[in-house]
PDB file of C-alpha atoms in Angstrom:
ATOM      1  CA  UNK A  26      38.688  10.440  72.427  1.00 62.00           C
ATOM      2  CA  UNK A  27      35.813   7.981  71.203  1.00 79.00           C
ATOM      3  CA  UNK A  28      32.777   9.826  70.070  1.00 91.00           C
ATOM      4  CA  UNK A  29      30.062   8.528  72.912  1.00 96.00           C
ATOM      5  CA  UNK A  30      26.267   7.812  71.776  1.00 98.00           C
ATOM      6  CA  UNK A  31      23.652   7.521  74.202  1.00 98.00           C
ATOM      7  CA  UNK A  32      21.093   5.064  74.280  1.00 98.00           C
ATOM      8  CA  UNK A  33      17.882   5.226  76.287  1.00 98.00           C
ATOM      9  CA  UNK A  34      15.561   2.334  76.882  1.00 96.00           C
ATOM     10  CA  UNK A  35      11.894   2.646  76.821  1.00 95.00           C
ATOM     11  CA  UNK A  36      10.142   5.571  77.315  1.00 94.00           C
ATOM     12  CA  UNK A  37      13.380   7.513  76.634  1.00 95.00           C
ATOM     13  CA  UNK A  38      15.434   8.895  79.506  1.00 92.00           C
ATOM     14  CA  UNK A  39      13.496  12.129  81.344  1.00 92.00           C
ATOM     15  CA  UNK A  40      15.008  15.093  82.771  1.00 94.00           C
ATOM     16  CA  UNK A  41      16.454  14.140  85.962  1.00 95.00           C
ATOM     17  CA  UNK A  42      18.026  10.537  84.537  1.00 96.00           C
ATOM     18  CA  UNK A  43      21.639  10.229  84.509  1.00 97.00           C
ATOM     19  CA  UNK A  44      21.753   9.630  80.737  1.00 97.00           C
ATOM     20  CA  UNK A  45      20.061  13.616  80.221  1.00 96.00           C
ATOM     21  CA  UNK A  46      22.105  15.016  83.007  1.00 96.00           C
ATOM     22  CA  UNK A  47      24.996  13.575  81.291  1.00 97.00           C
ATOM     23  CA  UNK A  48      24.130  14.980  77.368  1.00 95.00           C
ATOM     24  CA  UNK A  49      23.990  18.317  79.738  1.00 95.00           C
ATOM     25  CA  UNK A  50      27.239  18.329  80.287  1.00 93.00           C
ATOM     26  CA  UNK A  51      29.481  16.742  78.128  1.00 90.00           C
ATOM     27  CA  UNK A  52      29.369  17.983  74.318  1.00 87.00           C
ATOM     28  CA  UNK A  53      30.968  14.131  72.955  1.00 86.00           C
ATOM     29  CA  UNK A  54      27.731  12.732  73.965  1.00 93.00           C
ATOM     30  CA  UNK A  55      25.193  12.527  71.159  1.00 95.00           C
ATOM     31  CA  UNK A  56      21.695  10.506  71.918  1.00 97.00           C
ATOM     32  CA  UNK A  57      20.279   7.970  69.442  1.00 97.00           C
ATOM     33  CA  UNK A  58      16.698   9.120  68.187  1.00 97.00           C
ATOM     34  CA  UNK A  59      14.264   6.172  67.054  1.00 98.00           C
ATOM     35  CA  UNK A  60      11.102   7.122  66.122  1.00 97.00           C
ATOM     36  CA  UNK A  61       8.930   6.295  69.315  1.00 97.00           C
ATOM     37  CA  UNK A  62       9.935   5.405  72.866  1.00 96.00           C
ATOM     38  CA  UNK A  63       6.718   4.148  73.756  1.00 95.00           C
ATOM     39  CA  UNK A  64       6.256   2.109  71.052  1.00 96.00           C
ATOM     40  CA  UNK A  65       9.995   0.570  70.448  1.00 97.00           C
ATOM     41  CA  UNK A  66      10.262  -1.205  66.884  1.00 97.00           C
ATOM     42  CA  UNK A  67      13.341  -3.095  66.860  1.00 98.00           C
ATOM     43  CA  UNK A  68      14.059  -2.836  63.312  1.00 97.00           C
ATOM     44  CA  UNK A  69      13.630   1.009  63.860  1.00 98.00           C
ATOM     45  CA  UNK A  70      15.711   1.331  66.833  1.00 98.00           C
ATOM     46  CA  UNK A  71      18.416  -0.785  64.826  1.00 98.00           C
ATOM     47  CA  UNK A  72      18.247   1.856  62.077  1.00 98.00           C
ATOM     48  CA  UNK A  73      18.125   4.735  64.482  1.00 98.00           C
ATOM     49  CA  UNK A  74      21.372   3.036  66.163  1.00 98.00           C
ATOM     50  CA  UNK A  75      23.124   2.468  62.697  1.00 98.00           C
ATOM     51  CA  UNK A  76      22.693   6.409  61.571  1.00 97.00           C
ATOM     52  CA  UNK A  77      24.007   7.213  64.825  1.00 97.00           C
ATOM     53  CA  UNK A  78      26.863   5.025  64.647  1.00 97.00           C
ATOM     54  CA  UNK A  79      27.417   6.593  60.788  1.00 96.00           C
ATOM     55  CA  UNK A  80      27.847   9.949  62.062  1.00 95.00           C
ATOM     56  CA  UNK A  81      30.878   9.394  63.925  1.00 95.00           C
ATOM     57  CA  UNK A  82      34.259  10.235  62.509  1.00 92.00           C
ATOM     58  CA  UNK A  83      35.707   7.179  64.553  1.00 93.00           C
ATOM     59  CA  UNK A  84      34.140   4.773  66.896  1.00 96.00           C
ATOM     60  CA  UNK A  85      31.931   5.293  69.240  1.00 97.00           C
ATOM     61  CA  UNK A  86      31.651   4.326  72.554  1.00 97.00           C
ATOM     62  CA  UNK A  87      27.846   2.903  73.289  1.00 98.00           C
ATOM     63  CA  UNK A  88      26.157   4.149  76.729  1.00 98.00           C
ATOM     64  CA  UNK A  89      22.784   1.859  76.798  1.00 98.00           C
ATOM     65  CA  UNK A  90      20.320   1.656  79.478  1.00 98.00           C
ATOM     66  CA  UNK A  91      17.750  -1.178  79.998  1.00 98.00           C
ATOM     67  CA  UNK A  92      15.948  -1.601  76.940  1.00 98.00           C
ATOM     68  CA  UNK A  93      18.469  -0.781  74.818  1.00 98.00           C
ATOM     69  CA  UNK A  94      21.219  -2.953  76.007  1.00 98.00           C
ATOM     70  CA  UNK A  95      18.993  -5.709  74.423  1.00 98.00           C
ATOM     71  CA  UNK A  96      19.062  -3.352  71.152  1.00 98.00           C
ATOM     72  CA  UNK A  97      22.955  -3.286  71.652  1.00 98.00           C
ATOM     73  CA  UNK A  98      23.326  -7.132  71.109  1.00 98.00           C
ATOM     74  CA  UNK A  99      20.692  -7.483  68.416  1.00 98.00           C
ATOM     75  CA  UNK A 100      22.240  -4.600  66.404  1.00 98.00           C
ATOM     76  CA  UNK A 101      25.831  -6.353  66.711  1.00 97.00           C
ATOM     77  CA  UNK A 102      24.342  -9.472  65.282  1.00 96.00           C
ATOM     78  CA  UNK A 103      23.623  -7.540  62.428  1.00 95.00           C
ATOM     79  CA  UNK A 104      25.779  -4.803  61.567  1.00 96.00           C
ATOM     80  CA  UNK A 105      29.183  -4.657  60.804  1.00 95.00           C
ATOM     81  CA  UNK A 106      29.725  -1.017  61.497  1.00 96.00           C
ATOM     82  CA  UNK A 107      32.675  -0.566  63.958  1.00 95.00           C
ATOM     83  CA  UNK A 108      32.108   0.299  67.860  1.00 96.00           C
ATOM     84  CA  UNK A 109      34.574   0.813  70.236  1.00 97.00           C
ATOM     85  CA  UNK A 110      32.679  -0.382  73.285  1.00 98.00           C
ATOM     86  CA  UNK A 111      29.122  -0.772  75.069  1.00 98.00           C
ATOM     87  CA  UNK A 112      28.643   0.108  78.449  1.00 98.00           C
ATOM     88  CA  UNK A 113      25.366  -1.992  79.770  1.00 98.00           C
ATOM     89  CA  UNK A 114      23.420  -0.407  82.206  1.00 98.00           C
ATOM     90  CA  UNK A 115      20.347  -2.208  83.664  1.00 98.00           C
ATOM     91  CA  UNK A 116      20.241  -5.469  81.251  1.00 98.00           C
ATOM     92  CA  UNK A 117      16.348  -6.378  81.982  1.00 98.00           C
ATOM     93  CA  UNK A 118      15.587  -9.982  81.525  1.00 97.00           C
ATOM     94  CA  UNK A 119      12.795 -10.378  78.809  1.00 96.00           C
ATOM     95  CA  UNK A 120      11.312 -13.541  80.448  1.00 95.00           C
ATOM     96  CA  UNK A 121      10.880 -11.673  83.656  1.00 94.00           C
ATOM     97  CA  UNK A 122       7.328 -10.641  84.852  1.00 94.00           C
ATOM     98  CA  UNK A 123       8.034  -7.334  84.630  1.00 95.00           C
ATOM     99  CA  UNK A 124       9.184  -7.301  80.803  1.00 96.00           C
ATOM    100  CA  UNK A 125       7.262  -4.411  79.278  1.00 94.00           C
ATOM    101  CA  UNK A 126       4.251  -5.957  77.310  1.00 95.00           C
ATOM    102  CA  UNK A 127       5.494  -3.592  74.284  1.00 95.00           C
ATOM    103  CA  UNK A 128       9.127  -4.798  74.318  1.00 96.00           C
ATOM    104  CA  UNK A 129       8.093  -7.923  73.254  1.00 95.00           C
ATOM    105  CA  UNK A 130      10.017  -7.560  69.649  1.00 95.00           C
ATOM    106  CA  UNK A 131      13.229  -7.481  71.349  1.00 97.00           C
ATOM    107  CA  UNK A 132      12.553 -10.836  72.462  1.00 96.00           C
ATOM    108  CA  UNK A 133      14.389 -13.573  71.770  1.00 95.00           C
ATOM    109  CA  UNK A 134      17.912 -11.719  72.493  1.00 95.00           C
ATOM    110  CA  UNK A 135      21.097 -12.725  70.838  1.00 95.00           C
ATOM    111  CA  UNK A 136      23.067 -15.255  72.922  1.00 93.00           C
ATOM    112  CA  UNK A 137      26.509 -14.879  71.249  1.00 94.00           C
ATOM    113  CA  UNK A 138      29.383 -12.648  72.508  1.00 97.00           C
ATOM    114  CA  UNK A 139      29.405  -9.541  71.435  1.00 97.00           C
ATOM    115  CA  UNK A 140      32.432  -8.482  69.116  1.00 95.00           C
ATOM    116  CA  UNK A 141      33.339  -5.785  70.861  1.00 97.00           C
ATOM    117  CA  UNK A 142      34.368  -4.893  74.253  1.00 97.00           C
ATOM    118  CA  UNK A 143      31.381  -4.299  76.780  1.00 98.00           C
ATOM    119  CA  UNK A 144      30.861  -3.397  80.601  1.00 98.00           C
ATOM    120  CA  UNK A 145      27.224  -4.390  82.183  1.00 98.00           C
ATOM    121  CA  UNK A 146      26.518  -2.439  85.308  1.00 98.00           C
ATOM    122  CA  UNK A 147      24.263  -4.248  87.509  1.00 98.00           C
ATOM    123  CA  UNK A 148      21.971  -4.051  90.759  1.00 97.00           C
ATOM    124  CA  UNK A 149      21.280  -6.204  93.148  1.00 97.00           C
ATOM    125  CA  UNK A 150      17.360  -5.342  93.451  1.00 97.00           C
ATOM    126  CA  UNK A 151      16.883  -4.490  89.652  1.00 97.00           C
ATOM    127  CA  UNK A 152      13.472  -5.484  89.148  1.00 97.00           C
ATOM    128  CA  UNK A 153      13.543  -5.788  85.312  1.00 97.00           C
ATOM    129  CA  UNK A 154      16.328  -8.207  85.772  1.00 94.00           C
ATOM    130  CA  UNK A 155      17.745 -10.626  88.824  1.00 94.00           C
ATOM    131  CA  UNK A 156      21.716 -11.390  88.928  1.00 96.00           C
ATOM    132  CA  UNK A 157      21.131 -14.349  88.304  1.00 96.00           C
ATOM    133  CA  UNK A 158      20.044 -13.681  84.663  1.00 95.00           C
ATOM    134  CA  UNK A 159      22.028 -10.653  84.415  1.00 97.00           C
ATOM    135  CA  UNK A 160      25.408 -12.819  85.180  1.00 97.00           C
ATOM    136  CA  UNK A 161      24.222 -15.366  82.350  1.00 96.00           C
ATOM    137  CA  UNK A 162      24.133 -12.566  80.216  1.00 97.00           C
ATOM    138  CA  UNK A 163      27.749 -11.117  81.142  1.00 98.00           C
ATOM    139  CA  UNK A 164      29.133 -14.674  80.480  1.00 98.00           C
ATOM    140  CA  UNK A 165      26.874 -14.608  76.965  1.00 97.00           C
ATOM    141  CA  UNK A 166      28.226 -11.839  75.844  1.00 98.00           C
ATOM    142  CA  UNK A 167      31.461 -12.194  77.153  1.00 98.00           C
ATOM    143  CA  UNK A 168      30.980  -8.826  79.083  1.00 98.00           C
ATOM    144  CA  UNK A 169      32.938  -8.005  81.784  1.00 98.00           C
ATOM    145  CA  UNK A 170      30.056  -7.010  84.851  1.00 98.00           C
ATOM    146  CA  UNK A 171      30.148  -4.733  87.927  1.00 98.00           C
ATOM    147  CA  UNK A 172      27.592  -5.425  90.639  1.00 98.00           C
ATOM    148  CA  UNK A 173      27.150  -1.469  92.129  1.00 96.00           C
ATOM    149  CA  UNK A 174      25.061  -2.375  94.951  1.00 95.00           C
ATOM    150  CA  UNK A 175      20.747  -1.792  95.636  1.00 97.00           C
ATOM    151  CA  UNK A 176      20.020   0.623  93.214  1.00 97.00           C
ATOM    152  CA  UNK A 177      17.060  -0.673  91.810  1.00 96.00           C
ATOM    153  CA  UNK A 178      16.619  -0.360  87.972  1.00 97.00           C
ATOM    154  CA  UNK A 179      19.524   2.422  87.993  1.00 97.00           C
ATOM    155  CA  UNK A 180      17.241   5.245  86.213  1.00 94.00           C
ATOM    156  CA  UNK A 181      15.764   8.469  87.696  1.00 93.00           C
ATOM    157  CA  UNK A 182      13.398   6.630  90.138  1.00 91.00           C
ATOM    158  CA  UNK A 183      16.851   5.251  92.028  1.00 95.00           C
ATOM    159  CA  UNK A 184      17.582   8.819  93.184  1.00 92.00           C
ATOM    160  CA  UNK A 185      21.259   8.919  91.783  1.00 95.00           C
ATOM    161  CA  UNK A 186      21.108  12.569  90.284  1.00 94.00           C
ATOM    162  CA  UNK A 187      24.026  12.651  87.634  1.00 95.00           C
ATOM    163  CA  UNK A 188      25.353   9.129  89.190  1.00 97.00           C
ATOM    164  CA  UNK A 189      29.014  10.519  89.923  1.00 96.00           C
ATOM    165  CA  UNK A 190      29.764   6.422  89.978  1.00 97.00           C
ATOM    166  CA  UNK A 191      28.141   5.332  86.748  1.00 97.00           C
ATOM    167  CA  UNK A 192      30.381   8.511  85.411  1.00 96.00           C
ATOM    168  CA  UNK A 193      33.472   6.825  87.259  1.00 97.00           C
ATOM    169  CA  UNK A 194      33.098   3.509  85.342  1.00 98.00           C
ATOM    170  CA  UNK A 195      32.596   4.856  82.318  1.00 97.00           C
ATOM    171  CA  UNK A 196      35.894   6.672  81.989  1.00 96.00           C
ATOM    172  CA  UNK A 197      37.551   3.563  83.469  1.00 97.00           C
ATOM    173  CA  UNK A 198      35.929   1.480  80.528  1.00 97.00           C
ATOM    174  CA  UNK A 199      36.717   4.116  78.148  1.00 96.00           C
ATOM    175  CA  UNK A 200      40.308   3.954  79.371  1.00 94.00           C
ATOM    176  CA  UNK A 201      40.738   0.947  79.056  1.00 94.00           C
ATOM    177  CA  UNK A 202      39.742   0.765  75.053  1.00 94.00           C
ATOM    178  CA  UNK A 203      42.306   0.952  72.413  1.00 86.00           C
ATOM    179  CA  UNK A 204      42.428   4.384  70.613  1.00 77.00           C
TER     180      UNK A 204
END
């Protein structure tokens, strides 16, 4: 199996967000470690991502949320280093109002499909991103998209615990990558 790397947008992911509650429980998952949430640099988060990615024996399966899907596609612009997959969770929309003043550096994001196979997971009330813009971005990227209903910016404030069907997709996506 595909050595898994978690990525947490800003602020990091607290204790009762799916990404922790995942790392909890399954040893393959390894988070990436930039050196400030609060603060992202996007050159730093890039390096973070790359020594991440250079630690796996084969790989890795990406597992972003929010901020760092945007990292995702600016990383892939750049690097060359191998990745089996991204799964997208929350892709905000860095032109919406509520774009985080100091996420402004990820800004403008890469518009070219990504060159590896990727999943976004959307909401329907997500509001760091509409469908609208989160579509766009799918067809962008050449992602294929889920739409899993109102759950708001799918983080700890959403009340999904673990997320039993964030876990679900994953492992479909993962199944679905060549070995």
């Amino acid at each position: 199996m595909h050595d898994i790397i978690t990525l947490p947008g800003l602020g990091g992911s607290g204790d009762t967000h799916w990404q922790t509650l995942w790392e909890r429980t399954e040893p393959r998952l390894t988070r990436f470690q930039p050196a400030s949430w609060d603060r992202p640099d996007l050159d730093d988060w890039e390096q973070a991502l790359e020594r991440a990615v250079a630690r796996c024996a084969r790989p890795p399966v990406l597992v972003a949320h929010s901020l760092a899907c945007l990292l995702v596609a600016h990383w892939a612009a750049r690097s060359a280093s191998a990745i089996a997959g991204a799964f997208l969770v929350a892709v905000p929309d860095p032109d919406g109002d509520n774009f985080p003043a100091e996420a402004m550096a990820f800004k403008p994001v890469p518009d070219r499909a990504l060159r590896f196979a990727s999943l976004i997971i959307a909401s329907t009330n997500d509001p760091y991103g509409t469908l609208d813009v989160t579509q766009r971005q799918a067809r962008d990227w050449r992602s294929g998209l889920i739409v899993a209903g109102a759950l708001g910016h799918i983080n700890a404030a959403s009340g999904l615990g673990d997320w039993p069907q964030g876990r679900a997709l994953l492992e479909a996506f993962r199944a679905g990558l060549p070995r």
